[in-house]
GROMACS .gro file of C-alpha atoms in nm:
model
  477
    1MET     CA    1  13.446   7.825  14.028
    2ASN     CA    2  13.218   7.521  13.996
    3PRO     CA    3  12.978   7.553  13.700
    4VAL     CA    4  12.749   7.283  13.841
    5GLN     CA    5  12.694   7.484  14.161
    6ILE     CA    6  12.635   7.802  13.959
    7ALA     CA    7  12.379   7.614  13.749
    8ARG     CA    8  12.204   7.496  14.067
    9GLY     CA    9  12.197   7.855  14.191
   10ILE     CA   10  12.032   7.966  13.866
   11GLU     CA   11  11.781   7.680  13.889
   12LYS     CA   12  11.687   7.753  14.251
   13THR     CA   13  11.656   8.123  14.181
   14ALA     CA   14  11.429   8.056  13.883
   15THR     CA   15  11.203   7.833  14.094
   16ALA     CA   16  11.176   8.097  14.366
   17LEU     CA   17  11.111   8.373  14.111
   18VAL     CA   18  10.826   8.174  13.956
   19SER     CA   19  10.665   8.147  14.301
   20GLU     CA   20  10.700   8.524  14.344
   21LEU     CA   21  10.556   8.579  13.996
   22ARG     CA   22  10.242   8.387  14.089
   23LEU     CA   23  10.190   8.622  14.383
   24MET     CA   24  10.208   8.918  14.143
   25THR     CA   25   9.958   8.765  13.900
   26ARG     CA   26   9.589   8.848  13.879
   27GLU     CA   27   9.305   8.728  13.659
   28ILE     CA   28   9.249   8.912  13.334
   29GLU     CA   29   8.935   9.123  13.303
   30ASP     CA   30   8.722   9.118  12.988
   31ARG     CA   31   8.812   9.478  12.901
   32GLU     CA   32   9.184   9.392  12.917
   33ILE     CA   33   9.176   9.113  12.658
   34ALA     CA   34   9.208   9.363  12.373
   35ASP     CA   35   9.505   9.530  12.547
   36VAL     CA   36   9.698   9.203  12.586
   37ALA     CA   37   9.631   9.105  12.224
   38ALA     CA   38   9.727   9.451  12.095
   39VAL     CA   39  10.058   9.461  12.285
   40SER     CA   40  10.149   9.114  12.150
   41ALA     CA   41  10.057   9.224  11.796
   42GLY     CA   42  10.299   9.517  11.807
   43ASN     CA   43  10.054   9.773  11.953
   44ASP     CA   44   9.803   9.705  11.674
   45TYR     CA   45   9.475   9.777  11.853
   46SER     CA   46   9.263   9.679  11.553
   47VAL     CA   47   9.399   9.324  11.589
   48GLY     CA   48   9.346   9.340  11.966
   49SER     CA   49   8.984   9.445  11.923
   50MET     CA   50   8.921   9.173  11.665
   51ILE     CA   51   9.060   8.897  11.890
   52SER     CA   52   8.866   9.036  12.188
   53ASP     CA   53   8.546   9.040  11.982
   54ALA     CA   54   8.610   8.684  11.861
   55LEU     CA   55   8.652   8.551  12.216
   56LYS     CA   56   8.343   8.738  12.337
   57ARG     CA   57   8.133   8.570  12.069
   58VAL     CA   58   8.267   8.215  12.103
   59GLY     CA   59   8.362   8.224  12.471
   60LYS     CA   60   8.701   8.257  12.640
   61LYS     CA   61   8.768   7.888  12.580
   62GLY     CA   62   8.616   7.890  12.233
   63PHE     CA   63   8.805   7.802  11.916
   64VAL     CA   64   8.956   8.075  11.697
   65ARG     CA   65   9.108   7.983  11.361
   66ILE     CA   66   9.338   8.206  11.154
   67GLU     CA   67   9.318   8.177  10.774
   68ASN     CA   68   9.448   8.357  10.466
   69GLY     CA   69   9.193   8.614  10.351
   70ARG     CA   70   9.087   8.702   9.999
   71CYS     CA   71   9.118   9.080  10.030
   72THR     CA   72   9.356   9.337  10.179
   73GLU     CA   73   9.173   9.387  10.510
   74ASN     CA   74   9.131   9.158  10.810
   75HIS     CA   75   8.784   9.014  10.866
   76LEU     CA   76   8.619   8.821  11.149
   77GLN     CA   77   8.369   8.550  11.066
   78ILE     CA   78   8.167   8.343  11.315
   79VAL     CA   79   8.054   8.005  11.183
   80GLU     CA   80   7.866   7.713  11.331
   81GLY     CA   81   8.089   7.421  11.410
   82MET     CA   82   8.287   7.225  11.665
   83GLN     CA   83   8.649   7.163  11.758
   84PHE     CA   84   8.777   6.872  11.966
   85ASP     CA   85   9.111   6.722  12.070
   86ARG     CA   86   9.147   6.424  11.840
   87GLY     CA   87   9.394   6.404  11.553
   88TYR     CA   88   9.430   6.179  11.248
   89LEU     CA   89   9.514   5.812  11.300
   90SER     CA   90   9.789   5.824  11.036
   91PRO     CA   91  10.000   6.104  10.884
   92TYR     CA   92   9.938   5.941  10.544
   93PHE     CA   93   9.596   6.113  10.547
   94VAL     CA   94   9.762   6.458  10.530
   95THR     CA   95   9.663   6.675  10.231
   96ASP     CA   96   9.855   6.991  10.327
   97ARG     CA   97  10.222   6.900  10.378
   98THR     CA   98  10.317   7.253  10.483
   99ASN     CA   99  10.088   7.253  10.787
  100MET     CA  100  10.073   6.872  10.820
  101SER     CA  101   9.695   6.880  10.820
  102VAL     CA  102   9.397   6.728  10.641
  103GLU     CA  103   9.165   6.983  10.481
  104PHE     CA  104   8.837   6.887  10.312
  105ASN     CA  105   8.565   7.109  10.166
  106ASN     CA  106   8.205   6.984  10.141
  107SER     CA  107   8.293   6.668  10.328
  108ARG     CA  108   8.074   6.381  10.448
  109ILE     CA  109   8.116   6.242  10.800
  110LEU     CA  110   8.066   5.881  10.914
  111LEU     CA  111   7.998   5.841  11.289
  112VAL     CA  112   8.046   5.492  11.436
  113ASP     CA  113   7.999   5.415  11.806
  114LYS     CA  114   8.207   5.096  11.803
  115LYS     CA  115   8.545   4.960  11.702
  116ILE     CA  116   8.587   4.891  11.329
  117THR     CA  117   8.780   4.568  11.283
  118ASN     CA  118   8.738   4.493  10.911
  119VAL     CA  119   8.734   4.725  10.612
  120ARG     CA  120   8.457   4.513  10.454
  121GLU     CA  121   8.218   4.656  10.711
  122MET     CA  122   8.254   4.995  10.539
  123PHE     CA  123   8.248   4.871  10.179
  124LYS     CA  124   7.912   5.030  10.096
  125ILE     CA  125   8.011   5.366  10.247
  126LEU     CA  126   8.355   5.371  10.084
  127ASP     CA  127   8.216   5.263   9.747
  128GLY     CA  128   7.973   5.555   9.756
  129ALA     CA  129   8.256   5.797   9.835
  130VAL     CA  130   8.458   5.667   9.538
  131LYS     CA  131   8.166   5.685   9.292
  132GLU     CA  132   8.040   6.029   9.397
  133LYS     CA  133   8.391   6.166   9.466
  134TYR     CA  134   8.318   6.334   9.799
  135PRO     CA  135   8.572   6.355  10.085
  136LEU     CA  136   8.494   6.134  10.383
  137LEU     CA  137   8.587   6.176  10.749
  138ILE     CA  138   8.548   5.861  10.959
  139ILE     CA  139   8.497   5.910  11.334
  140ALA     CA  140   8.486   5.581  11.523
  141GLU     CA  141   8.563   5.444  11.869
  142ASP     CA  142   8.873   5.292  11.711
  143ILE     CA  143   8.989   5.142  11.383
  144GLU     CA  144   9.214   4.838  11.394
  145GLN     CA  145   9.521   4.828  11.173
  146GLU     CA  146   9.372   4.554  10.954
  147ALA     CA  147   9.085   4.786  10.862
  148LEU     CA  148   9.295   5.104  10.848
  149ALA     CA  149   9.567   4.979  10.611
  150PRO     CA  150   9.343   4.932  10.301
  151ILE     CA  151   9.192   5.278  10.355
  152ILE     CA  152   9.539   5.436  10.362
  153ARG     CA  153   9.646   5.245  10.049
  154ASN     CA  154   9.345   5.368   9.854
  155LYS     CA  155   9.401   5.723   9.976
  156LEU     CA  156   9.766   5.717   9.861
  157LYS     CA  157   9.659   5.582   9.521
  158GLY     CA  158   9.417   5.874   9.483
  159VAL     CA  159   9.112   5.649   9.479
  160LEU     CA  160   8.969   5.790   9.805
  161LYS     CA  161   8.967   6.130   9.973
  162VAL     CA  162   8.948   6.008  10.329
  163ALA     CA  163   9.072   6.060  10.684
  164ALA     CA  164   9.002   5.871  11.006
  165ILE     CA  165   9.009   5.976  11.371
  166LYS     CA  166   8.912   5.827  11.706
  167ALA     CA  167   8.594   5.954  11.866
  168PRO     CA  168   8.662   6.208  12.143
  169ALA     CA  169   8.623   6.111  12.512
  170PHE     CA  170   8.537   5.767  12.649
  171GLY     CA  171   8.238   5.567  12.766
  172GLN     CA  172   7.909   5.753  12.788
  173ARG     CA  173   8.077   6.088  12.722
  174LYS     CA  174   8.205   5.950  12.391
  175SER     CA  175   7.852   5.846  12.292
  176ASP     CA  176   7.720   6.191  12.388
  177TYR     CA  177   7.996   6.356  12.184
  178LEU     CA  178   7.903   6.151  11.877
  179ASP     CA  179   7.535   6.240  11.925
  180ASP     CA  180   7.624   6.611  11.937
  181ILE     CA  181   7.835   6.585  11.621
  182ALA     CA  182   7.545   6.404  11.452
  183VAL     CA  183   7.303   6.686  11.542
  184LEU     CA  184   7.552   6.947  11.422
  185THR     CA  185   7.619   6.777  11.087
  186GLY     CA  186   7.277   6.624  11.021
  187GLY     CA  187   7.404   6.267  11.033
  188LYS     CA  188   7.322   5.954  11.233
  189VAL     CA  189   7.542   5.758  11.471
  190VAL     CA  190   7.584   5.395  11.364
  191ARG     CA  191   7.507   5.177  11.669
  192ASP     CA  192   7.418   4.811  11.672
  193GLU     CA  193   7.168   4.861  11.956
  194MET     CA  194   6.980   5.115  11.743
  195GLY     CA  195   6.939   4.863  11.463
  196LEU     CA  196   7.200   5.030  11.242
  197THR     CA  197   7.479   4.799  11.131
  198LEU     CA  198   7.779   4.936  10.945
  199GLU     CA  199   7.757   4.673  10.670
  200LYS     CA  200   7.403   4.773  10.570
  201VAL     CA  201   7.394   5.152  10.602
  202GLY     CA  202   7.463   5.387  10.313
  203LYS     CA  203   7.515   5.758  10.260
  204GLU     CA  204   7.182   5.834  10.432
  205VAL     CA  205   7.360   5.817  10.771
  206LEU     CA  206   7.642   6.051  10.672
  207GLY     CA  207   7.665   6.401  10.811
  208CYS     CA  208   7.777   6.702  10.607
  209ALA     CA  209   8.039   6.967  10.680
  210ALA     CA  210   8.129   7.276  10.480
  211LYS     CA  211   8.489   7.234  10.592
  212VAL     CA  212   8.694   6.983  10.792
  213VAL     CA  213   9.047   7.048  10.920
  214VAL     CA  214   9.232   6.767  11.099
  215THR     CA  215   9.579   6.803  11.252
  216LYS     CA  216   9.779   6.549  11.451
  217ASP     CA  217   9.616   6.678  11.772
  218SER     CA  218   9.277   6.826  11.687
  219THR     CA  219   8.979   6.824  11.453
  220LEU     CA  220   8.771   7.120  11.335
  221VAL     CA  221   8.427   7.068  11.180
  222VAL     CA  222   8.258   7.372  11.022
  223THR     CA  223   7.897   7.343  10.907
  224ASP     CA  224   7.685   7.553  10.669
  225ARG     CA  225   7.415   7.637  10.933
  226SER     CA  226   7.162   7.411  10.761
  227THR     CA  227   7.114   7.224  11.090
  228GLN     CA  228   7.074   7.536  11.306
  229ASN     CA  229   6.715   7.455  11.409
  230ALA     CA  230   6.811   7.103  11.519
  231VAL     CA  231   7.107   7.241  11.714
  232GLU     CA  232   6.889   7.498  11.892
  233LYS     CA  233   6.638   7.229  11.990
  234ARG     CA  234   6.917   7.010  12.128
  235VAL     CA  235   7.059   7.304  12.328
  236VAL     CA  236   6.714   7.373  12.481
  237GLN     CA  237   6.684   7.005  12.571
  238LEU     CA  238   7.029   6.998  12.734
  239ARG     CA  239   6.959   7.318  12.930
  240SER     CA  240   6.642   7.163  13.068
  241LEU     CA  241   6.835   6.853  13.176
  242ALA     CA  242   7.104   7.068  13.340
  243GLU     CA  243   6.848   7.274  13.535
  244ASN     CA  244   6.674   6.962  13.664
  245SER     CA  245   6.994   6.779  13.759
  246ASP     CA  246   7.112   6.776  14.121
  247GLU     CA  247   7.449   6.613  14.046
  248LYS     CA  248   7.731   6.866  14.005
  249PHE     CA  249   7.936   6.643  13.774
  250LYS     CA  250   7.640   6.566  13.547
  251LYS     CA  251   7.548   6.934  13.535
  252LYS     CA  252   7.908   7.021  13.443
  253ILE     CA  253   7.906   6.769  13.155
  254LEU     CA  254   7.573   6.902  13.026
  255ASN     CA  255   7.700   7.261  13.037
  256GLU     CA  256   8.009   7.154  12.841
  257ARG     CA  257   7.786   7.002  12.573
  258ILE     CA  258   7.576   7.319  12.558
  259ALA     CA  259   7.888   7.532  12.513
  260ARG     CA  260   8.020   7.294  12.248
  261LEU     CA  261   7.702   7.315  12.041
  262SER     CA  262   7.618   7.682  12.084
  263GLY     CA  263   7.965   7.839  12.100
  264GLY     CA  264   8.048   7.835  11.732
  265ILE     CA  265   8.390   7.897  11.577
  266ALA     CA  266   8.558   8.229  11.506
  267ILE     CA  267   8.761   8.257  11.186
  268ILE     CA  268   8.999   8.552  11.144
  269GLN     CA  269   9.071   8.603  10.775
  270VAL     CA  270   9.403   8.786  10.737
  271GLY     CA  271   9.428   9.027  10.446
  272ALA     CA  272   9.739   9.184  10.294
  273GLN     CA  273   9.880   9.345   9.979
  274THR     CA  274  10.168   9.098   9.933
  275VAL     CA  275  10.263   8.747  10.037
  276ILE     CA  276  10.542   8.880  10.263
  277GLU     CA  277  10.303   9.117  10.438
  278LEU     CA  278  10.049   8.835  10.474
  279LYS     CA  279  10.302   8.609  10.647
  280ASP     CA  280  10.407   8.887  10.884
  281LYS     CA  281  10.050   8.984  10.974
  282LYS     CA  282   9.950   8.622  11.021
  283LEU     CA  283  10.240   8.557  11.259
  284ARG     CA  284  10.155   8.870  11.459
  285ILE     CA  285   9.791   8.767  11.492
  286GLU     CA  286   9.891   8.414  11.593
  287ASP     CA  287  10.124   8.559  11.859
  288ALA     CA  288   9.847   8.787  11.983
  289LEU     CA  289   9.596   8.503  12.000
  290ASN     CA  290   9.836   8.273  12.185
  291ALA     CA  291   9.926   8.550  12.430
  292THR     CA  292   9.559   8.618  12.495
  293LYS     CA  293   9.488   8.251  12.562
  294ALA     CA  294   9.789   8.237  12.795
  295ALA     CA  295   9.656   8.542  12.982
  296ILE     CA  296   9.315   8.381  13.018
  297GLU     CA  297   9.476   8.060  13.139
  298GLU     CA  298   9.720   8.196  13.400
  299GLY     CA  299   9.639   8.566  13.440
  300VAL     CA  300   9.839   8.882  13.372
  301VAL     CA  301  10.117   9.093  13.523
  302VAL     CA  302  10.226   9.448  13.448
  303GLY     CA  303  10.428   9.466  13.125
  304GLY     CA  304  10.711   9.677  12.990
  305GLY     CA  305  10.967   9.472  13.182
  306CYS     CA  306  10.835   9.619  13.509
  307SER     CA  307  10.741   9.277  13.651
  308LEU     CA  308  11.092   9.147  13.589
  309LEU     CA  309  11.245   9.451  13.758
  310ARG     CA  310  11.018   9.391  14.056
  311LEU     CA  311  11.130   9.028  14.064
  312SER     CA  312  11.493   9.139  14.064
  313MET     CA  313  11.427   9.310  14.399
  314LYS     CA  314  11.342   8.968  14.545
  315VAL     CA  315  11.672   8.803  14.450
  316ASP     CA  316  11.867   8.927  14.754
  317SER     CA  317  11.624   8.754  14.990
  318ILE     CA  318  11.635   8.440  14.772
  319LYS     CA  319  12.017   8.432  14.802
  320GLU     CA  320  11.989   8.384  15.178
  321SER     CA  321  11.838   8.038  15.123
  322LEU     CA  322  12.115   7.919  14.885
  323ASP     CA  323  12.379   7.673  15.001
  324ASN     CA  324  12.710   7.834  14.901
  325GLU     CA  325  12.877   8.133  14.739
  326GLU     CA  326  12.885   7.976  14.392
  327GLN     CA  327  12.508   7.930  14.395
  328LYS     CA  328  12.478   8.294  14.499
  329ILE     CA  329  12.681   8.390  14.191
  330GLY     CA  330  12.412   8.219  13.983
  331ALA     CA  331  12.148   8.424  14.165
  332ASP     CA  332  12.342   8.747  14.098
  333ILE     CA  333  12.359   8.664  13.728
  334PHE     CA  334  11.984   8.615  13.719
  335LYS     CA  335  11.934   8.946  13.902
  336GLN     CA  336  12.131   9.132  13.635
  337ALA     CA  337  11.945   8.953  13.357
  338LEU     CA  338  11.605   9.058  13.491
  339SER     CA  339  11.677   9.425  13.417
  340TYR     CA  340  11.776   9.369  13.055
  341PRO     CA  341  11.426   9.355  12.893
  342SER     CA  342  11.346   9.703  13.032
  343LYS     CA  343  11.679   9.834  12.900
  344LEU     CA  344  11.616   9.688  12.556
  345ILE     CA  345  11.261   9.828  12.537
  346ALA     CA  346  11.396  10.174  12.624
  347LYS     CA  347  11.685  10.141  12.376
  348ASN     CA  348  11.445  10.046  12.096
  349ALA     CA  349  11.245  10.360  12.180
  350GLY     CA  350  11.559  10.575  12.156
  351VAL     CA  351  11.592  10.630  12.532
  352ASN     CA  352  11.882  10.553  12.766
  353GLY     CA  353  11.803  10.211  12.911
  354ASN     CA  354  12.009  10.259  13.227
  355PHE     CA  355  11.820  10.580  13.308
  356VAL     CA  356  11.483  10.406  13.265
  357VAL     CA  357  11.582  10.109  13.480
  358GLU     CA  358  11.720  10.335  13.753
  359LYS     CA  359  11.407  10.552  13.763
  360VAL     CA  360  11.164  10.258  13.765
  361SER     CA  361  11.375  10.069  14.022
  362THR     CA  362  11.380  10.373  14.250
  363SER     CA  363  11.001  10.390  14.223
  364ILE     CA  364  10.970  10.021  14.311
  365TYR     CA  365  11.198  10.060  14.613
  366LYS     CA  366  10.984  10.348  14.742
  367VAL     CA  367  10.667  10.135  14.736
  368LEU     CA  368  10.831   9.802  14.815
  369SER     CA  369  10.588   9.742  15.101
  370SER     CA  370  10.292   9.801  14.869
  371ASN     CA  371  10.134   9.560  14.624
  372ASP     CA  372  10.061   9.842  14.377
  373MET     CA  373  10.390   9.846  14.187
  374THR     CA  374  10.268   9.916  13.836
  375TYR     CA  375  10.473  10.229  13.760
  376GLY     CA  376  10.696  10.191  13.457
  377TYR     CA  377  10.808  10.323  13.119
  378ASN     CA  378  10.554  10.330  12.835
  379ALA     CA  379  10.769  10.316  12.520
  380ALA     CA  380  10.473  10.383  12.290
  381LYS     CA  381  10.403  10.720  12.458
  382ASN     CA  382  10.760  10.789  12.577
  383CYS     CA  383  10.648  10.857  12.933
  384PHE     CA  384  10.646  10.707  13.282
  385GLU     CA  385  10.303  10.609  13.409
  386ASP     CA  386  10.085  10.339  13.563
  387LEU     CA  387  10.135  10.063  13.304
  388MET     CA  388   9.845   9.852  13.431
  389ALA     CA  389   9.604  10.143  13.382
  390ALA     CA  390   9.756  10.212  13.039
  391GLY     CA  391   9.688   9.854  12.929
  392ILE     CA  392  10.055   9.749  12.912
  393LEU     CA  393  10.010   9.391  13.029
  394ASP     CA  394  10.199   9.066  12.984
  395PRO     CA  395  10.053   8.716  13.019
  396SER     CA  396  10.194   8.564  13.337
  397LYS     CA  397  10.241   8.234  13.155
  398VAL     CA  398  10.472   8.397  12.898
  399VAL     CA  399  10.691   8.552  13.168
  400ARG     CA  400  10.697   8.225  13.365
  401CYS     CA  401  10.798   8.018  13.062
  402CYS     CA  402  11.073   8.265  12.969
  403ILE     CA  403  11.221   8.250  13.320
  404GLU     CA  404  11.209   7.869  13.326
  405HIS     CA  405  11.343   7.826  12.972
  406ALA     CA  406  11.621   8.081  13.029
  407ALA     CA  407  11.736   7.891  13.337
  408SER     CA  408  11.716   7.561  13.150
  409VAL     CA  409  11.927   7.684  12.855
  410ALA     CA  410  12.184   7.842  13.087
  411LYS     CA  411  12.221   7.512  13.276
  412VAL     CA  412  12.281   7.323  12.951
  413PHE     CA  413  12.555   7.564  12.839
  414LEU     CA  414  12.719   7.569  13.181
  415THR     CA  415  12.750   7.192  13.202
  416ALA     CA  416  12.842   7.129  12.836
  417ASP     CA  417  13.197   7.038  12.731
  418VAL     CA  418  13.144   7.133  12.367
  419VAL     CA  419  12.887   7.341  12.180
  420VAL     CA  420  12.842   7.299  11.803
  421VAL     CA  421  12.729   7.608  11.610
  422ASP     CA  422  12.571   7.585  11.265
  423SER     CA  423  12.721   7.905  11.125
  424ARG     CA  424  12.934   7.987  10.821
  425ASP     CA  425  13.032   8.348  10.885
  426ILE     CA  426  13.065   8.398  11.262
  427LYS     CA  427  13.419   8.377  11.398
  428PRO     CA  428  13.449   8.324  11.774
  429PRO     CA  429  13.603   8.635  11.932
  430HIS     CA  430  13.908   8.628  12.155
  431ILE     CA  431  13.785   8.579  12.512
  432PRO     CA  432  14.028   8.707  12.776
  433ARG     CA  433  14.096   8.504  13.086
  434LEU     CA  434  13.867   8.593  13.373
  435VAL     CA  435  14.131   8.518  13.639
  436PRO     CA  436  14.509   8.460  13.629
  437SER     CA  437  14.597   8.114  13.500
  438SER     CA  438  14.800   8.046  13.813
  439LYS     CA  439  14.487   8.068  14.025
  440ILE     CA  440  14.257   7.839  13.830
  441MET     CA  441  14.290   7.503  13.662
  442PRO     CA  442  14.163   7.481  13.303
  443THR     CA  443  13.843   7.278  13.318
  444SER     CA  444  13.554   7.204  13.088
  445GLY     CA  445  13.343   7.417  13.319
  446ASP     CA  446  13.566   7.724  13.258
  447CYS     CA  447  13.530   7.667  12.885
  448SER     CA  448  13.155   7.634  12.926
  449LEU     CA  449  13.130   7.971  13.102
  450GLN     CA  450  13.315   8.143  12.818
  451LEU     CA  451  13.109   7.967  12.552
  452LEU     CA  452  12.791   8.060  12.736
  453LYS     CA  453  12.889   8.427  12.736
  454TYR     CA  454  12.967   8.424  12.365
  455PHE     CA  455  12.671   8.231  12.230
  456LEU     CA  456  12.409   8.398  12.443
  457SER     CA  457  12.537   8.737  12.331
  458ARG     CA  458  12.441   8.637  11.974
  459ILE     CA  459  12.073   8.583  12.056
  460GLN     CA  460  11.854   8.801  11.833
  461CYS     CA  461  11.508   8.679  11.944
  462PRO     CA  462  11.239   8.946  11.899
  463SER     CA  463  11.090   8.858  12.236
  464CYS     CA  464  11.272   9.075  12.487
  465PHE     CA  465  11.215   8.825  12.765
  466ILE     CA  466  11.428   8.557  12.604
  467LEU     CA  467  11.716   8.804  12.632
  468LEU     CA  468  11.729   8.735  13.005
  469LEU     CA  469  12.026   8.518  12.926
  470ILE     CA  470  12.233   8.789  12.763
  471MET     CA  471  12.344   8.922  13.102
  472ILE     CA  472  12.557   8.614  13.163
  473PRO     CA  473  12.874   8.832  13.150
  474GLY     CA  474  12.808   8.864  13.523
  475PHE     CA  475  13.047   8.571  13.546
  476ALA     CA  476  13.330   8.817  13.499
  477ARG     CA  477  13.267   8.962  13.845
   0.00000   0.00000   0.00000
């Protein structure tokens, strides 16, 4: 038995299953957003409704932030602000080591539409920040190392509360982005062609933000709504330009700017009685939000393990395209694994998993020629019904990633000579030989198969889909 060929069989099967999954996927409807979020939050429909409401108010591609609340209940707050994909220029700016982020309250913002090459150019601005003790966020086209190093040194000494990032986008879009941030924060963009030189300007050009959060990948600017009138005027101006533009690309850019300025930011404040409860609720809400975004991005499929059972029906036809019997063994292993999530869901609900899988599989076989295969087991109600109509949905992206990652991990174990386990109390069990020793030569591959069976059986991931791999004992066939 060649483990490399089995691994190739698993890989080819996974690729084919992903293609089949895309055919089963459909776009999520607005009314289903709450269902997806609720299922991912452990059937907590209050969380699902809150996330759905947040995305309705800021847009499906809007920014939603999750924070610790100050009371025992969850609250949704919509604030004026902007989020963009630019992170800090140095990790030395970090103020929150736990989250590796920069967080400023009542911050000032310097906007510079050019490259900063010397720290002396900013002396007046930095001196004002030191004297008046306000945090400062610098957004520039770029900051050369010669100018950045003194800023970092003064931050580490505690002289300055400062962070620096590159301006988002490039060329004219970068200039437009800076103009929009200036309108939002009430600041001015420093440009030489406008008669504003960095050496001469003071705090009069600085914008204001109620809160700034900068991570290694993104920046969030929250304002206090003091510039709402200016923002509304800019949005009206941009809408007029978009309506009068005949160029599709230009119209697209203008609509992006409108959405950026008018969308706002949703903040979900998580409340709890204890710190432990707070951590648990926060993780659930984060999972629900990520699942919802994944569903918006790639669509949804029927949940409850039903989609995976339906995919298992496709494996026999996939096997016909494989090169040899060993690759087909890999496909058979995957087929067995695809039924395990449904079994585990049923087991957790106190029902015989084999009975559930058999009943749902029989239903799928009966309507195999139909595209409407949404019948499955609803563990929350302990009944068999149309799961799509009941709101039991899974993001297609989540299912796809689990299939791909499961195949990837299985390949690594199959082709590994040695696996190191960081464990103090687990003793490897005795693994009987799969075939008589006279009929097989001891190879690293044989060892890998046995190790794979053992280690994957120890997986305790709460996501049932990751447990695809636990059916690897199919090697014993």
